Amino acid sequence: MLNISDISNQDLRKMAYESGFMKRRSKKIDPPSFLTNLCLSALEGSPSYNDLAARFQAEYEISASKQAFWKRADASCVLFLQSVLARIINQKVSKVDSNTIKACNQYNRVIVQDSTIIKLPLRLFDIFSGVGNARGSVCNARIQGVYELLSGCFLSFSIDPYTKNDLSAAPELKMQKGDLVLRDRGYSTVDEIRRHIEAGADCIYRHKFNSVYLNPDTDNSINLIELLIEHGELDIEVCLSDKERTKVRLIAKPVSSEIANLRRMKAKKQIRGHNPSPEILFLMSWTIFITTIPQTLADFQKILLIYKLRWRIEIIFKIFKSHMNFSKVHNVSEQQLNILLTARFIMIVICIQFIYQPCYLIIANIYNRQLSMIKFIHYLMKNISLLNHILNPDFNVLHCIKLDLNPIVRYCTYDKRKRQNFNELRDELLLS
């Protein structure tokens, strides 16, 4: 299954031994076959042990009981799947060198992070929490995803309790010198911005209401609304309210009345019964960022375009839920949930990192067309036999995919239009 990511069946057996998943060579359920069977089944929903056994026999002509699969689904199975996930995340995307696009940009990595919520069985409420009132309770988990845009690689996933919000998860992101980090305002704190600077990384955040900005000369608090009324737009250096008086760049430009009104309508719907303050509604007439990127390297328009690259993680989460059945979870235990979701993470990484990414590069070079990630993954999920064929140990994605490009080009590339798609926007920024 993982030959396309340069992980052999022998490597998988070794990981199975090290995790305790395999104590001796099995005559029936070999770890590579178990992994392929589980991951493909997890894509189609929440398989029962009977489903796994039936699929295993249909695919490999080996009869194994549902009890045999039940015995395998223990803590060692979770460890095995987690070790496989960690290994494939750390593999190179493909043999195609991505340094050509890296050389066009000042950053070594462009990291996007976001979270999404999935509903879980109520039996897991004490573990993952959720929301509840007098009429009932709902159990939720929060999935954190970190993705690197230049290489097209995932850096990490986590399955967290609902109460662990983005603010709590923010310090767990590992940064390096030369990184650019794009996250929404839910991750923004003074300490986080300071951590970027100390690591030698840059960041862009949307302005968070009630943030305190200080005048670097007087150390007095800045009245943002008064400045916007007076100047209309801003591009100034300010200090944050921490002890070190961390300096950042505050930039703002007005938006059209149509966009401002749409923002206000959305805000009123989200707050549910509580009207946003007049100050919040007023600031919705501007797009406001704070960033560590100096003015000499990027004006407001470029900052806006760079921040739009954060769409990629939103697209990936949409693929999770809409095309890969990520939210489909039946009445499982915590251990079964970890097995199910980790198997889905593995398939997500394989589909995007080791199938979509090489296909994108091949189609761009041969046809000069842009491959849509959403359309391509949807195509794979609707043609699961093709995915099964790709995961065959004898399959070489870089050679064989060229033989059947026409359907992919026809059904999975972006339509020609004036509005830029994600790939065009990214390429424009990297080459500028």
Short mmCIF file of C-alpha atoms in Angstrom, two decimals:
data_model
loop_
_atom_site.label_atom_id
_atom_site.label_comp_id
_atom_site.label_asym_id
_atom_site.label_seq_id
_atom_site.Cartn_x
_atom_site.Cartn_y
_atom_site.Cartn_z
CA MET A 1 0.00 0.00 0.00
CA LEU A 2 2.69 2.48 0.97
CA ASN A 3 5.13 1.67 -1.84
CA ILE A 4 4.13 4.98 -3.47
CA SER A 5 5.59 6.72 -0.39
CA ASP A 6 8.77 4.58 -0.43
CA ILE A 7 7.67 2.56 2.60
CA SER A 8 7.97 -1.15 1.84
CA ASN A 9 5.92 -4.01 3.26
CA GLN A 10 9.01 -5.04 5.18
CA ASP A 11 9.13 -1.56 6.76
CA LEU A 12 5.48 -1.92 7.78
CA ARG A 13 6.13 -5.32 9.37
CA LYS A 14 9.04 -3.83 11.31
CA MET A 15 6.82 -1.00 12.59
CA ALA A 16 4.20 -3.58 13.53
CA TYR A 17 6.78 -5.53 15.59
CA GLU A 18 8.08 -2.38 17.28
CA SER A 19 4.58 -1.22 18.25
CA GLY A 20 3.58 -4.66 19.55
CA PHE A 21 0.89 -5.02 16.90
CA MET A 22 2.60 -8.15 15.53
CA LYS A 23 4.37 -10.50 17.92
CA ARG A 24 4.96 -13.27 15.39
CA ARG A 25 4.40 -13.72 11.66
CA SER A 26 0.69 -14.22 11.02
CA LYS A 27 -0.45 -16.79 8.49
CA LYS A 28 -3.62 -14.83 7.71
CA ILE A 29 -3.60 -11.15 8.69
CA ASP A 30 -0.34 -9.60 7.52
CA PRO A 31 0.17 -5.96 8.72
CA PRO A 32 0.41 -4.46 5.18
CA SER A 33 -2.83 -6.20 4.13
CA PHE A 34 -4.53 -5.26 7.41
CA LEU A 35 -3.51 -1.61 6.93
CA THR A 36 -4.77 -1.39 3.34
CA ASN A 37 -8.03 -3.12 4.23
CA LEU A 38 -8.66 -0.87 7.24
CA CYS A 39 -7.75 2.41 5.51
CA LEU A 40 -9.88 1.79 2.42
CA SER A 41 -12.82 0.66 4.58
CA ALA A 42 -12.47 3.74 6.82
CA LEU A 43 -12.88 6.00 3.77
CA GLU A 44 -16.31 4.57 3.07
CA GLY A 45 -17.68 5.13 6.57
CA SER A 46 -17.38 3.38 9.94
CA PRO A 47 -16.78 -0.31 9.14
CA SER A 48 -17.76 -3.06 11.55
CA TYR A 49 -15.40 -5.96 12.28
CA ASN A 50 -17.65 -8.08 10.10
CA ASP A 51 -17.22 -5.57 7.25
CA LEU A 52 -13.42 -5.70 7.64
CA ALA A 53 -13.38 -9.51 7.60
CA ALA A 54 -15.69 -9.69 4.56
CA ARG A 55 -13.66 -7.15 2.58
CA PHE A 56 -10.42 -8.90 3.54
CA GLN A 57 -11.66 -12.20 2.14
CA ALA A 58 -13.00 -10.57 -1.05
CA GLU A 59 -9.73 -8.74 -1.68
CA TYR A 60 -7.11 -11.29 -0.57
CA GLU A 61 -9.08 -14.58 -0.70
CA ILE A 62 -8.09 -15.24 2.91
CA SER A 63 -10.78 -16.17 5.40
CA ALA A 64 -10.34 -14.39 8.75
CA SER A 65 -13.08 -14.09 11.37
CA LYS A 66 -14.52 -10.83 12.67
CA GLN A 67 -13.22 -11.89 16.11
CA ALA A 68 -9.68 -11.94 14.67
CA PHE A 69 -10.06 -8.30 13.59
CA TRP A 70 -11.59 -7.40 16.96
CA LYS A 71 -8.54 -8.82 18.74
CA ARG A 72 -6.25 -6.78 16.50
CA ALA A 73 -8.05 -3.49 17.29
CA ASP A 74 -6.23 -2.85 20.58
CA ALA A 75 -3.81 -0.24 21.95
CA SER A 76 -0.94 -1.71 19.89
CA CYS A 77 -3.01 -1.13 16.72
CA VAL A 78 -3.29 2.58 17.61
CA LEU A 79 0.49 2.74 18.11
CA PHE A 80 1.10 0.97 14.80
CA LEU A 81 -1.17 3.33 12.87
CA GLN A 82 0.34 6.37 14.57
CA SER A 83 3.86 5.22 13.67
CA VAL A 84 2.77 4.72 10.03
CA LEU A 85 1.18 8.19 9.97
CA ALA A 86 4.31 9.81 11.43
CA ARG A 87 6.48 7.99 8.89
CA ILE A 88 4.49 9.01 5.81
CA ILE A 89 4.20 12.62 7.00
CA ASN A 90 7.99 12.77 7.13
CA GLN A 91 8.45 11.25 3.66
CA LYS A 92 9.22 13.44 0.65
CA VAL A 93 6.23 14.36 -1.48
CA SER A 94 7.56 12.83 -4.68
CA LYS A 95 10.67 12.38 -6.75
CA VAL A 96 9.83 15.67 -8.46
CA ASP A 97 12.02 18.37 -6.94
CA SER A 98 10.01 21.17 -5.36
CA ASN A 99 13.06 23.40 -4.87
CA THR A 100 12.19 25.25 -8.08
CA ILE A 101 9.28 26.94 -6.34
CA LYS A 102 11.09 27.29 -3.02
CA ALA A 103 13.90 29.20 -4.70
CA CYS A 104 11.42 31.86 -5.79
CA ASN A 105 10.47 32.82 -2.26
CA GLN A 106 12.21 34.21 0.80
CA TYR A 107 10.62 31.62 3.14
CA ASN A 108 11.72 28.04 3.71
CA ARG A 109 8.22 26.99 4.73
CA VAL A 110 4.76 28.54 4.54
CA ILE A 111 2.67 26.91 7.28
CA VAL A 112 -1.11 27.05 7.58
CA GLN A 113 -2.95 25.75 10.62
CA ASP A 114 -6.64 25.49 11.40
CA SER A 115 -9.11 23.29 13.22
CA THR A 116 -12.45 21.69 12.48
CA ILE A 117 -15.06 20.06 14.70
CA ILE A 118 -16.59 16.61 14.28
CA LYS A 119 -19.52 15.13 16.17
CA LEU A 120 -18.84 12.01 18.25
CA PRO A 121 -21.00 9.42 20.04
CA LEU A 122 -22.40 10.72 23.32
CA ARG A 123 -20.66 7.87 25.21
CA LEU A 124 -17.36 9.76 24.67
CA PHE A 125 -18.61 13.01 26.27
CA ASP A 126 -16.54 12.57 29.46
CA ILE A 127 -13.38 12.23 27.34
CA PHE A 128 -13.88 14.80 24.58
CA SER A 129 -16.59 17.05 26.12
CA GLY A 130 -18.86 19.11 23.90
CA VAL A 131 -21.90 21.31 24.45
CA GLY A 132 -24.98 20.69 26.53
CA ASN A 133 -28.06 22.33 27.99
CA ALA A 134 -31.29 21.32 29.73
CA ARG A 135 -32.57 19.73 26.53
CA GLY A 136 -29.57 17.52 25.80
CA SER A 137 -25.85 17.21 25.12
CA VAL A 138 -23.65 16.82 22.04
CA CYS A 139 -20.15 15.34 22.10
CA ASN A 140 -17.56 16.93 19.82
CA ALA A 141 -13.85 16.58 19.08
CA ARG A 142 -11.61 19.24 17.63
CA ILE A 143 -9.23 18.19 14.83
CA GLN A 144 -6.10 20.33 14.41
CA GLY A 145 -4.31 20.21 11.06
CA VAL A 146 -0.97 21.74 10.07
CA TYR A 147 -0.01 21.89 6.38
CA GLU A 148 3.08 23.21 4.58
CA LEU A 149 2.21 24.97 1.33
CA LEU A 150 5.52 24.99 -0.55
CA SER A 151 6.06 21.24 -0.40
CA GLY A 152 2.40 20.22 -0.20
CA CYS A 153 3.15 18.18 2.96
CA PHE A 154 1.22 17.70 6.16
CA LEU A 155 3.20 18.44 9.32
CA SER A 156 0.81 17.13 11.96
CA PHE A 157 -2.70 16.16 12.99
CA SER A 158 -4.23 15.93 16.45
CA ILE A 159 -7.56 14.74 17.89
CA ASP A 160 -8.32 16.99 20.85
CA PRO A 161 -11.20 17.54 23.29
CA TYR A 162 -13.72 20.16 22.20
CA THR A 163 -12.67 22.38 25.12
CA LYS A 164 -9.11 22.62 23.80
CA ASN A 165 -9.63 25.64 21.57
CA ASP A 166 -7.27 27.19 19.03
CA LEU A 167 -5.78 29.50 21.67
CA SER A 168 -4.73 26.47 23.76
CA ALA A 169 -3.35 24.63 20.69
CA ALA A 170 -1.36 27.61 19.35
CA PRO A 171 1.83 27.13 21.46
CA GLU A 172 2.15 23.51 20.25
CA LEU A 173 3.07 24.56 16.69
CA LYS A 174 6.78 23.96 16.07
CA MET A 175 8.38 26.85 14.18
CA GLN A 176 11.75 27.22 12.49
CA LYS A 177 13.80 30.14 11.30
CA GLY A 178 12.58 31.21 7.86
CA ASP A 179 8.95 30.10 8.37
CA LEU A 180 5.88 32.11 7.46
CA VAL A 181 2.87 31.11 9.57
CA LEU A 182 -0.73 31.83 8.49
CA ARG A 183 -3.45 31.24 11.09
CA ASP A 184 -6.73 32.90 11.91
CA ARG A 185 -7.20 35.30 14.81
CA GLY A 186 -8.27 32.48 17.15
CA TYR A 187 -4.58 31.51 17.51
CA SER A 188 -3.37 35.08 18.03
CA THR A 189 -1.89 36.15 21.36
CA VAL A 190 0.91 38.51 22.31
CA ASP A 191 3.00 35.53 23.48
CA GLU A 192 2.48 33.72 20.16
CA ILE A 193 3.60 36.73 18.11
CA ARG A 194 6.62 37.08 20.37
CA ARG A 195 7.39 33.37 19.85
CA HIS A 196 7.41 33.89 16.07
CA ILE A 197 9.92 36.71 16.35
CA GLU A 198 12.20 34.75 18.73
CA ALA A 199 12.14 31.76 16.33
CA GLY A 200 13.04 33.95 13.33
CA ALA A 201 9.64 33.33 11.72
CA ASP A 202 7.07 35.73 10.28
CA CYS A 203 3.33 35.72 10.82
CA ILE A 204 0.15 37.39 9.61
CA TYR A 205 -2.97 37.62 11.76
CA ARG A 206 -6.31 39.36 11.36
CA HIS A 207 -6.90 42.04 13.97
CA LYS A 208 -8.61 40.72 17.11
CA PHE A 209 -11.12 43.03 18.76
CA ASN A 210 -9.98 44.44 22.13
CA SER A 211 -6.30 44.01 21.19
CA VAL A 212 -4.21 46.77 22.75
CA TYR A 213 -1.68 48.59 20.57
CA LEU A 214 0.79 51.12 21.95
CA ASN A 215 2.50 54.12 20.37
CA PRO A 216 6.23 53.21 20.11
CA ASP A 217 7.26 56.80 20.98
CA THR A 218 4.91 57.61 23.86
CA ASP A 219 3.92 54.14 25.10
CA ASN A 220 0.33 55.36 25.17
CA SER A 221 -2.56 53.21 24.00
CA ILE A 222 -3.63 53.81 20.40
CA ASN A 223 -7.27 54.51 19.63
CA LEU A 224 -7.67 52.43 16.47
CA ILE A 225 -11.11 53.79 15.56
CA GLU A 226 -9.96 57.42 15.82
CA LEU A 227 -6.93 56.67 13.63
CA LEU A 228 -9.08 54.99 10.99
CA ILE A 229 -11.54 57.89 10.94
CA GLU A 230 -8.71 60.38 10.63
CA HIS A 231 -6.52 58.61 8.05
CA GLY A 232 -8.87 56.17 6.27
CA GLU A 233 -6.10 53.56 5.95
CA LEU A 234 -3.05 52.62 8.04
CA ASP A 235 0.40 51.14 7.68
CA ILE A 236 2.22 51.92 10.92
CA GLU A 237 4.54 50.34 13.48
CA VAL A 238 2.97 49.72 16.89
CA CYS A 239 3.96 47.96 20.09
CA LEU A 240 2.06 45.16 21.76
CA SER A 241 1.19 45.33 25.44
CA ASP A 242 3.73 42.76 26.65
CA LYS A 243 6.67 43.56 28.90
CA GLU A 244 9.10 43.56 25.96
CA ARG A 245 6.86 45.96 23.96
CA THR A 246 7.07 43.72 20.90
CA LYS A 247 6.93 45.75 17.69
CA VAL A 248 4.59 44.70 14.89
CA ARG A 249 3.14 46.28 11.79
CA LEU A 250 -0.51 47.34 11.84
CA ILE A 251 -2.10 47.73 8.42
CA ALA A 252 -5.69 48.53 7.45
CA LYS A 253 -7.65 49.40 4.33
CA PRO A 254 -11.36 50.11 3.89
CA VAL A 255 -13.63 47.62 2.13
CA SER A 256 -16.70 48.30 0.03
CA SER A 257 -20.00 48.94 1.82
CA GLU A 258 -21.30 45.69 0.30
CA ILE A 259 -18.55 43.59 1.91
CA ALA A 260 -18.87 45.49 5.21
CA ASN A 261 -22.62 44.82 5.35
CA LEU A 262 -22.12 41.13 4.57
CA ARG A 263 -19.63 40.91 7.44
CA ARG A 264 -22.13 42.55 9.81
CA MET A 265 -24.91 40.19 8.76
CA LYS A 266 -22.64 37.20 9.34
CA ALA A 267 -21.52 38.48 12.74
CA LYS A 268 -25.11 38.98 13.92
CA LYS A 269 -26.03 35.44 12.85
CA GLN A 270 -23.01 33.88 14.58
CA ILE A 271 -23.54 35.67 17.91
CA ARG A 272 -27.15 34.37 18.10
CA GLY A 273 -29.34 36.72 20.08
CA HIS A 274 -26.61 39.18 21.11
CA ASN A 275 -25.93 42.21 19.00
CA PRO A 276 -22.24 42.95 18.30
CA SER A 277 -21.03 46.19 19.85
CA PRO A 278 -21.07 49.38 17.71
CA GLU A 279 -17.25 49.35 17.74
CA ILE A 280 -17.08 45.83 16.27
CA LEU A 281 -19.63 46.72 13.60
CA PHE A 282 -17.71 49.89 12.75
CA LEU A 283 -14.37 48.07 12.33
CA MET A 284 -15.98 45.69 9.84
CA SER A 285 -15.66 48.49 7.29
CA TRP A 286 -11.90 47.77 7.23
CA THR A 287 -9.64 44.79 6.62
CA ILE A 288 -7.05 44.96 9.39
CA PHE A 289 -3.90 42.85 9.80
CA ILE A 290 -1.00 42.71 12.21
CA THR A 291 2.19 41.20 10.81
CA THR A 292 5.90 40.88 11.42
CA ILE A 293 6.66 41.21 7.68
CA PRO A 294 8.38 44.59 7.05
CA GLN A 295 6.87 47.19 4.73
CA THR A 296 9.83 46.90 2.36
CA LEU A 297 8.94 43.26 1.57
CA ALA A 298 5.15 43.42 1.23
CA ASP A 299 2.55 46.15 0.86
CA PHE A 300 -1.08 45.74 1.96
CA GLN A 301 -2.16 44.09 -1.29
CA LYS A 302 0.56 41.45 -1.10
CA ILE A 303 -0.20 40.79 2.59
CA LEU A 304 -3.85 40.28 1.64
CA LEU A 305 -2.93 37.85 -1.15
CA ILE A 306 -0.52 35.92 1.08
CA TYR A 307 -3.15 35.57 3.79
CA LYS A 308 -5.56 34.14 1.21
CA LEU A 309 -3.21 31.14 0.96
CA ARG A 310 -4.76 30.05 4.26
CA TRP A 311 -7.68 28.86 2.07
CA ARG A 312 -5.73 25.65 1.45
CA ILE A 313 -6.32 24.26 4.94
CA GLU A 314 -10.01 25.23 4.66
CA ILE A 315 -10.18 23.31 1.36
CA ILE A 316 -8.52 20.28 2.98
CA PHE A 317 -11.05 20.27 5.82
CA LYS A 318 -13.87 20.51 3.27
CA ILE A 319 -12.37 17.48 1.51
CA PHE A 320 -12.18 15.66 4.88
CA LYS A 321 -15.85 16.12 5.59
CA SER A 322 -17.52 16.27 2.18
CA HIS A 323 -15.58 13.65 0.20
CA MET A 324 -13.74 11.36 2.65
CA ASN A 325 -16.47 10.68 5.24
CA PHE A 326 -14.35 12.10 8.03
CA SER A 327 -17.36 13.12 10.15
CA LYS A 328 -19.02 9.71 9.79
CA VAL A 329 -18.47 8.02 13.16
CA HIS A 330 -20.75 5.37 14.66
CA ASN A 331 -21.04 4.37 18.34
CA VAL A 332 -17.35 3.55 18.91
CA SER A 333 -15.11 3.45 21.97
CA GLU A 334 -12.20 5.89 22.42
CA GLN A 335 -9.72 3.26 21.19
CA GLN A 336 -11.83 2.41 18.14
CA LEU A 337 -12.19 6.14 17.41
CA ASN A 338 -8.41 6.61 17.44
CA ILE A 339 -7.99 3.65 15.08
CA LEU A 340 -10.69 4.91 12.71
CA LEU A 341 -9.51 8.53 12.57
CA THR A 342 -5.81 7.66 12.30
CA ALA A 343 -6.61 5.34 9.38
CA ARG A 344 -8.43 8.25 7.73
CA PHE A 345 -5.50 10.59 8.40
CA ILE A 346 -3.21 8.08 6.67
CA MET A 347 -5.47 8.00 3.61
CA ILE A 348 -5.75 11.79 3.53
CA VAL A 349 -1.95 12.14 3.52
CA ILE A 350 -1.58 9.44 0.85
CA CYS A 351 -4.28 10.92 -1.40
CA ILE A 352 -3.08 14.53 -1.16
CA GLN A 353 0.64 14.16 -0.62
CA PHE A 354 1.52 11.13 -2.73
CA ILE A 355 -1.20 10.99 -5.39
CA TYR A 356 -2.58 14.52 -5.90
CA GLN A 357 0.80 16.26 -5.63
CA PRO A 358 2.62 14.19 -8.34
CA CYS A 359 -0.46 14.34 -10.60
CA TYR A 360 -0.62 18.11 -10.17
CA LEU A 361 3.00 18.51 -11.28
CA ILE A 362 2.67 16.10 -14.23
CA ILE A 363 -0.54 17.72 -15.54
CA ALA A 364 0.91 21.22 -15.12
CA ASN A 365 4.01 20.25 -17.11
CA ILE A 366 2.30 18.26 -19.89
CA TYR A 367 -1.07 20.01 -20.30
CA ASN A 368 -0.40 23.41 -18.71
CA ARG A 369 -3.60 22.93 -16.69
CA GLN A 370 -4.21 23.38 -12.96
CA LEU A 371 -5.45 20.30 -11.08
CA SER A 372 -8.19 21.03 -8.52
CA MET A 373 -7.61 19.25 -5.22
CA ILE A 374 -11.35 19.05 -4.43
CA LYS A 375 -12.30 17.70 -7.87
CA PHE A 376 -9.42 15.21 -7.89
CA ILE A 377 -10.13 13.75 -4.44
CA HIS A 378 -13.86 13.60 -5.28
CA TYR A 379 -12.93 11.69 -8.47
CA LEU A 380 -10.82 9.20 -6.47
CA MET A 381 -13.57 8.63 -3.90
CA LYS A 382 -16.14 8.01 -6.65
CA ASN A 383 -13.72 5.60 -8.34
CA ILE A 384 -12.54 3.65 -5.30
CA SER A 385 -11.36 0.78 -7.51
CA LEU A 386 -8.84 3.19 -9.07
CA LEU A 387 -7.61 4.12 -5.60
CA ASN A 388 -7.35 0.43 -4.72
CA HIS A 389 -5.31 -0.10 -7.91
CA ILE A 390 -3.00 2.81 -7.06
CA LEU A 391 -2.35 1.32 -3.61
CA ASN A 392 -1.31 -1.99 -5.15
CA PRO A 393 2.36 -2.72 -4.27
CA ASP A 394 3.28 -3.00 -7.97
CA PHE A 395 1.82 0.41 -8.87
CA ASN A 396 4.19 3.31 -9.67
CA VAL A 397 2.19 6.54 -9.60
CA LEU A 398 4.73 8.61 -11.56
CA HIS A 399 4.74 6.17 -14.50
CA CYS A 400 1.26 4.68 -14.57
CA ILE A 401 -0.73 7.84 -13.96
CA LYS A 402 0.52 9.16 -17.32
CA LEU A 403 -1.31 6.36 -19.07
CA ASP A 404 -4.73 7.59 -17.98
CA LEU A 405 -4.43 11.35 -17.74
CA ASN A 406 -7.26 12.34 -20.08
CA PRO A 407 -10.18 11.63 -17.69
CA ILE A 408 -8.31 13.38 -14.86
CA VAL A 409 -7.56 16.42 -17.04
CA ARG A 410 -11.13 16.52 -18.29
CA TYR A 411 -12.96 16.15 -14.99
CA CYS A 412 -10.50 17.32 -12.32
CA THR A 413 -8.83 20.50 -13.59
CA TYR A 414 -9.99 24.05 -12.94
CA ASP A 415 -12.28 25.67 -15.48
CA LYS A 416 -10.80 28.64 -17.32
CA ARG A 417 -12.03 31.82 -15.64
CA LYS A 418 -10.97 35.33 -14.73
CA ARG A 419 -10.93 34.72 -10.96
CA GLN A 420 -7.68 33.12 -9.78
CA ASN A 421 -7.77 29.61 -8.38
CA PHE A 422 -5.60 28.68 -5.38
CA ASN A 423 -2.70 27.31 -7.45
CA GLU A 424 -2.53 30.44 -9.63
CA LEU A 425 -2.56 32.68 -6.56
CA ARG A 426 0.21 30.68 -4.88
CA ASP A 427 2.39 30.64 -8.02
CA GLU A 428 1.95 34.37 -8.53
CA LEU A 429 3.08 35.10 -4.96
CA LEU A 430 6.02 32.69 -5.11
CA LEU A 431 7.28 34.16 -8.36
CA SER A 432 6.85 37.80 -7.34
#
